[in-house]
């Protein structure tokens, strides 16, 4: 799952549309005058359920769900990447924010499941 946010350094920005301003009533300006103005998320399309795992390993839906609370998980297929999910989520965040992509100065991305498991050496 990728979630991306777009932050507005000036919480009273006059350039925001009324639609975006109303969607962001839930966010308040922080101590540095910065707040989220757009959020997006994406997950792989392929879903593997606990029942699917029963065919692969000796387990059951009841055993997994009673111990973890997990009943299904999203998994990447060969043609999908974490970067692709981040791009999809970023587009959603930009759309919600009403900000022109050319006005973005910095993108910060953090993940515990990168495309390159060994880092960029």
PDB file of C-alpha atoms in Angstrom:
ATOM      1  CA  UNK A   1       0.000   0.000   0.000  1.00  0.00           C
ATOM      2  CA  UNK A   2       1.364   3.393  -0.966  1.00  0.00           C
ATOM      3  CA  UNK A   3       0.047   6.591   0.555  1.00  0.00           C
ATOM      4  CA  UNK A   4       1.250   9.976  -0.601  1.00  0.00           C
ATOM      5  CA  UNK A   5       0.419  13.409   0.804  1.00  0.00           C
ATOM      6  CA  UNK A   6       0.881  16.868  -0.662  1.00  0.00           C
ATOM      7  CA  UNK A   7       1.558  19.583   1.909  1.00  0.00           C
ATOM      8  CA  UNK A   8       0.746  23.272   1.609  1.00  0.00           C
ATOM      9  CA  UNK A   9       3.346  25.502   3.263  1.00  0.00           C
ATOM     10  CA  UNK A  10       0.845  28.350   3.486  1.00  0.00           C
ATOM     11  CA  UNK A  11      -2.337  27.044   5.043  1.00  0.00           C
ATOM     12  CA  UNK A  12      -4.367  30.036   3.902  1.00  0.00           C
ATOM     13  CA  UNK A  13      -3.365  29.699   0.237  1.00  0.00           C
ATOM     14  CA  UNK A  14      -5.854  31.658  -1.917  1.00  0.00           C
ATOM     15  CA  UNK A  15      -5.081  29.442  -4.921  1.00  0.00           C
ATOM     16  CA  UNK A  16      -6.974  26.441  -3.499  1.00  0.00           C
ATOM     17  CA  UNK A  17     -10.387  25.797  -4.962  1.00  0.00           C
ATOM     18  CA  UNK A  18     -13.418  25.828  -2.638  1.00  0.00           C
ATOM     19  CA  UNK A  19     -13.808  22.061  -3.253  1.00  0.00           C
ATOM     20  CA  UNK A  20     -10.277  21.358  -2.054  1.00  0.00           C
ATOM     21  CA  UNK A  21     -10.604  23.765   0.889  1.00  0.00           C
ATOM     22  CA  UNK A  22     -13.790  22.026   2.035  1.00  0.00           C
ATOM     23  CA  UNK A  23     -12.155  18.589   1.744  1.00  0.00           C
ATOM     24  CA  UNK A  24      -9.315  19.794   3.930  1.00  0.00           C
ATOM     25  CA  UNK A  25     -11.340  21.175   6.827  1.00  0.00           C
ATOM     26  CA  UNK A  26     -10.167  18.106   8.759  1.00  0.00           C
ATOM     27  CA  UNK A  27      -6.559  19.305   8.632  1.00  0.00           C
ATOM     28  CA  UNK A  28      -5.337  22.244  10.659  1.00  0.00           C
ATOM     29  CA  UNK A  29      -2.151  24.236  10.241  1.00  0.00           C
ATOM     30  CA  UNK A  30       0.745  22.869  12.287  1.00  0.00           C
ATOM     31  CA  UNK A  31       3.265  24.861  14.254  1.00  0.00           C
ATOM     32  CA  UNK A  32       5.284  25.445  11.068  1.00  0.00           C
ATOM     33  CA  UNK A  33       2.249  26.539   9.046  1.00  0.00           C
ATOM     34  CA  UNK A  34       2.226  23.337   7.026  1.00  0.00           C
ATOM     35  CA  UNK A  35      -0.629  20.889   6.624  1.00  0.00           C
ATOM     36  CA  UNK A  36      -1.655  18.084   4.272  1.00  0.00           C
ATOM     37  CA  UNK A  37      -3.811  19.244   1.380  1.00  0.00           C
ATOM     38  CA  UNK A  38      -3.966  16.059  -0.679  1.00  0.00           C
ATOM     39  CA  UNK A  39      -3.819  12.357   0.060  1.00  0.00           C
ATOM     40  CA  UNK A  40      -3.661   9.379  -2.282  1.00  0.00           C
ATOM     41  CA  UNK A  41      -3.227   5.648  -1.896  1.00  0.00           C
ATOM     42  CA  UNK A  42      -2.717   2.571  -4.055  1.00  0.00           C
ATOM     43  CA  UNK A  43      -2.469  -1.186  -3.521  1.00  0.00           C
ATOM     44  CA  UNK A  44      -1.572  -4.078  -5.828  1.00  0.00           C
ATOM     45  CA  UNK A  45      -4.577  -5.523  -7.663  1.00  0.00           C
ATOM     46  CA  UNK A  46      -3.766  -9.177  -6.929  1.00  0.00           C
ATOM     47  CA  UNK A  47      -5.217 -10.453  -3.655  1.00  0.00           C
ATOM     48  CA  UNK A  48      -4.148 -13.681  -1.942  1.00  0.00           C
ATOM     49  CA  UNK A  49      -6.516 -14.980   0.712  1.00  0.00           C
ATOM     50  CA  UNK A  50      -5.774 -17.322   3.582  1.00  0.00           C
ATOM     51  CA  UNK A  51      -7.749 -19.959   1.676  1.00  0.00           C
ATOM     52  CA  UNK A  52      -5.313 -19.553  -1.231  1.00  0.00           C
ATOM     53  CA  UNK A  53      -2.428 -20.211   1.168  1.00  0.00           C
ATOM     54  CA  UNK A  54      -4.051 -23.458   2.325  1.00  0.00           C
ATOM     55  CA  UNK A  55      -3.180 -24.897  -1.095  1.00  0.00           C
ATOM     56  CA  UNK A  56       0.499 -23.948  -0.730  1.00  0.00           C
ATOM     57  CA  UNK A  57       1.409 -24.594   2.911  1.00  0.00           C
ATOM     58  CA  UNK A  58      -0.057 -26.538   5.797  1.00  0.00           C
ATOM     59  CA  UNK A  59      -2.249 -23.865   7.377  1.00  0.00           C
ATOM     60  CA  UNK A  60      -5.861 -22.724   7.571  1.00  0.00           C
ATOM     61  CA  UNK A  61      -7.781 -19.487   7.394  1.00  0.00           C
ATOM     62  CA  UNK A  62      -8.811 -19.932  11.025  1.00  0.00           C
ATOM     63  CA  UNK A  63      -5.213 -20.442  12.203  1.00  0.00           C
ATOM     64  CA  UNK A  64      -3.913 -17.349  10.383  1.00  0.00           C
ATOM     65  CA  UNK A  65      -6.832 -15.014  11.099  1.00  0.00           C
ATOM     66  CA  UNK A  66      -7.104 -15.935  14.785  1.00  0.00           C
ATOM     67  CA  UNK A  67      -3.401 -15.157  15.332  1.00  0.00           C
ATOM     68  CA  UNK A  68      -2.902 -12.184  13.025  1.00  0.00           C
ATOM     69  CA  UNK A  69      -6.302 -10.791  12.101  1.00  0.00           C
ATOM     70  CA  UNK A  70      -5.238 -11.059   8.461  1.00  0.00           C
ATOM     71  CA  UNK A  71      -7.636 -12.651   5.975  1.00  0.00           C
ATOM     72  CA  UNK A  72      -6.076 -11.457   2.728  1.00  0.00           C
ATOM     73  CA  UNK A  73      -3.068  -9.590   1.425  1.00  0.00           C
ATOM     74  CA  UNK A  74      -2.273  -7.593  -1.726  1.00  0.00           C
ATOM     75  CA  UNK A  75       0.788  -8.756  -3.676  1.00  0.00           C
ATOM     76  CA  UNK A  76       2.688  -7.281  -6.598  1.00  0.00           C
ATOM     77  CA  UNK A  77       2.844  -9.168  -9.873  1.00  0.00           C
ATOM     78  CA  UNK A  78       6.005  -9.101 -11.995  1.00  0.00           C
ATOM     79  CA  UNK A  79       4.916  -6.085 -14.049  1.00  0.00           C
ATOM     80  CA  UNK A  80       3.961  -4.025 -10.959  1.00  0.00           C
ATOM     81  CA  UNK A  81       6.361  -2.005  -8.791  1.00  0.00           C
ATOM     82  CA  UNK A  82       6.302  -0.022  -5.566  1.00  0.00           C
ATOM     83  CA  UNK A  83       7.305   3.008  -7.641  1.00  0.00           C
ATOM     84  CA  UNK A  84       4.253   2.487  -9.858  1.00  0.00           C
ATOM     85  CA  UNK A  85       1.986   2.385  -6.823  1.00  0.00           C
ATOM     86  CA  UNK A  86       3.635   5.548  -5.483  1.00  0.00           C
ATOM     87  CA  UNK A  87       3.031   7.308  -8.821  1.00  0.00           C
ATOM     88  CA  UNK A  88      -0.666   6.331  -8.741  1.00  0.00           C
ATOM     89  CA  UNK A  89      -1.004   7.553  -5.147  1.00  0.00           C
ATOM     90  CA  UNK A  90       0.870  10.759  -5.959  1.00  0.00           C
ATOM     91  CA  UNK A  91      -1.472  11.524  -8.855  1.00  0.00           C
ATOM     92  CA  UNK A  92      -4.460  11.104  -6.527  1.00  0.00           C
ATOM     93  CA  UNK A  93      -2.867  13.416  -3.941  1.00  0.00           C
ATOM     94  CA  UNK A  94      -2.137  16.059  -6.575  1.00  0.00           C
ATOM     95  CA  UNK A  95      -5.684  15.815  -7.903  1.00  0.00           C
ATOM     96  CA  UNK A  96      -7.147  16.287  -4.428  1.00  0.00           C
ATOM     97  CA  UNK A  97      -4.805  19.174  -3.631  1.00  0.00           C
ATOM     98  CA  UNK A  98      -5.470  21.180  -6.769  1.00  0.00           C
ATOM     99  CA  UNK A  99      -1.736  21.954  -6.946  1.00  0.00           C
ATOM    100  CA  UNK A 100       0.024  22.126 -10.314  1.00  0.00           C
ATOM    101  CA  UNK A 101       2.778  19.450 -10.437  1.00  0.00           C
ATOM    102  CA  UNK A 102       5.197  22.167 -11.617  1.00  0.00           C
ATOM    103  CA  UNK A 103       4.722  23.904  -8.251  1.00  0.00           C
ATOM    104  CA  UNK A 104       6.024  20.923  -6.250  1.00  0.00           C
ATOM    105  CA  UNK A 105       9.529  21.545  -4.930  1.00  0.00           C
ATOM    106  CA  UNK A 106      10.090  18.349  -2.933  1.00  0.00           C
ATOM    107  CA  UNK A 107       8.668  14.843  -2.766  1.00  0.00           C
ATOM    108  CA  UNK A 108       9.438  12.695   0.275  1.00  0.00           C
ATOM    109  CA  UNK A 109       8.774   8.983   0.013  1.00  0.00           C
ATOM    110  CA  UNK A 110       9.292   6.460   2.796  1.00  0.00           C
ATOM    111  CA  UNK A 111       8.673   2.727   2.492  1.00  0.00           C
ATOM    112  CA  UNK A 112       9.586  -0.490   4.230  1.00  0.00           C
ATOM    113  CA  UNK A 113       9.134  -2.431   0.997  1.00  0.00           C
ATOM    114  CA  UNK A 114      11.297  -0.886  -1.695  1.00  0.00           C
ATOM    115  CA  UNK A 115      11.729  -2.171  -5.272  1.00  0.00           C
ATOM    116  CA  UNK A 116      15.408  -2.850  -4.540  1.00  0.00           C
ATOM    117  CA  UNK A 117      15.672  -5.015  -1.420  1.00  0.00           C
ATOM    118  CA  UNK A 118      19.426  -4.372  -1.106  1.00  0.00           C
ATOM    119  CA  UNK A 119      19.473  -0.602  -1.549  1.00  0.00           C
ATOM    120  CA  UNK A 120      21.024   1.490  -4.258  1.00  0.00           C
ATOM    121  CA  UNK A 121      24.725   0.795  -3.727  1.00  0.00           C
TER     122      UNK A 121
END
